[in-house]
C-alpha atoms as one frame of an Amber mdcrd trajectory, in Angstrom:
protein
  -9.690 -22.568  -0.729 -12.053 -18.167   0.817  -9.576 -15.362   1.386 -10.708
 -12.481   3.632  -8.595  -9.314   2.892  -9.000  -6.550   4.944  -8.368  -3.720
   3.187  -9.081  -2.162   0.105  -6.080  -0.045  -1.143  -3.241  -0.582  -3.522
  -2.098  -3.554  -1.161  -5.323  -5.123  -0.465  -6.651  -5.152  -4.272  -2.649
  -6.498  -5.934  -3.045  -9.564  -3.503  -6.435  -9.835  -3.992  -6.067  -9.826
  -7.532  -2.547 -12.114  -7.600  -5.003 -14.245  -4.890  -7.754 -14.855  -7.374
  -4.821 -15.847 -10.449  -3.841 -18.305  -8.285  -7.503 -19.932  -7.752  -8.723
 -18.667  -4.777 -11.708 -17.238  -3.881 -11.557 -13.344  -2.632 -13.519 -10.627
  -0.948 -12.281  -7.223  -0.362 -13.554  -5.431   2.410 -12.750  -1.763   3.030
 -15.509   0.627   5.965 -15.510   2.958   2.905 -16.430   2.553  -0.943 -12.591
   3.225  -1.777 -12.636   6.752  -3.306 -10.943   8.046  -1.250  -7.076   7.901
   1.414  -3.868   7.670  -0.679  -4.450   4.768  -2.735  -6.894   6.457  -4.793
  -4.670   9.829  -4.691  -1.809   9.055  -5.714  -2.303   4.548  -6.563  -0.058
   4.043  -3.452   2.544   5.738  -4.681   4.761   7.101  -2.205   7.376   9.327
  -3.221  10.770   8.624  -2.194  11.424  12.653  -1.447   9.127  13.045   0.946
  10.504  10.567   3.311  12.594  12.052   6.527  16.040  11.638   6.189  16.055
  10.070   9.233  14.775   7.256   7.616  17.095   7.191   5.669  20.673   7.375
   6.855  22.301   5.439   4.686  21.460   6.612   1.319  22.390  10.461   3.139
  25.440   8.799   5.059  24.218  10.543   8.559  21.394  10.279  11.046  19.780
  13.472  10.970  17.342  15.070  14.096  14.329  16.340  11.506  12.952  15.831
   8.680
């Protein structure tokens, strides 16, 4: 079976890897050369300390109106 993945970021490439390991024929398509953007700069890692507190009210015990 053939699969096309749109986006060559860490999620797209990770998905491509495991699909290929499972026997699929995979093609990754990206609008760039994949040498820029978030996945190139930090391998797709998003530091939890940089998230808005308003997104994690349970963690902080209350909701916040800003970051």
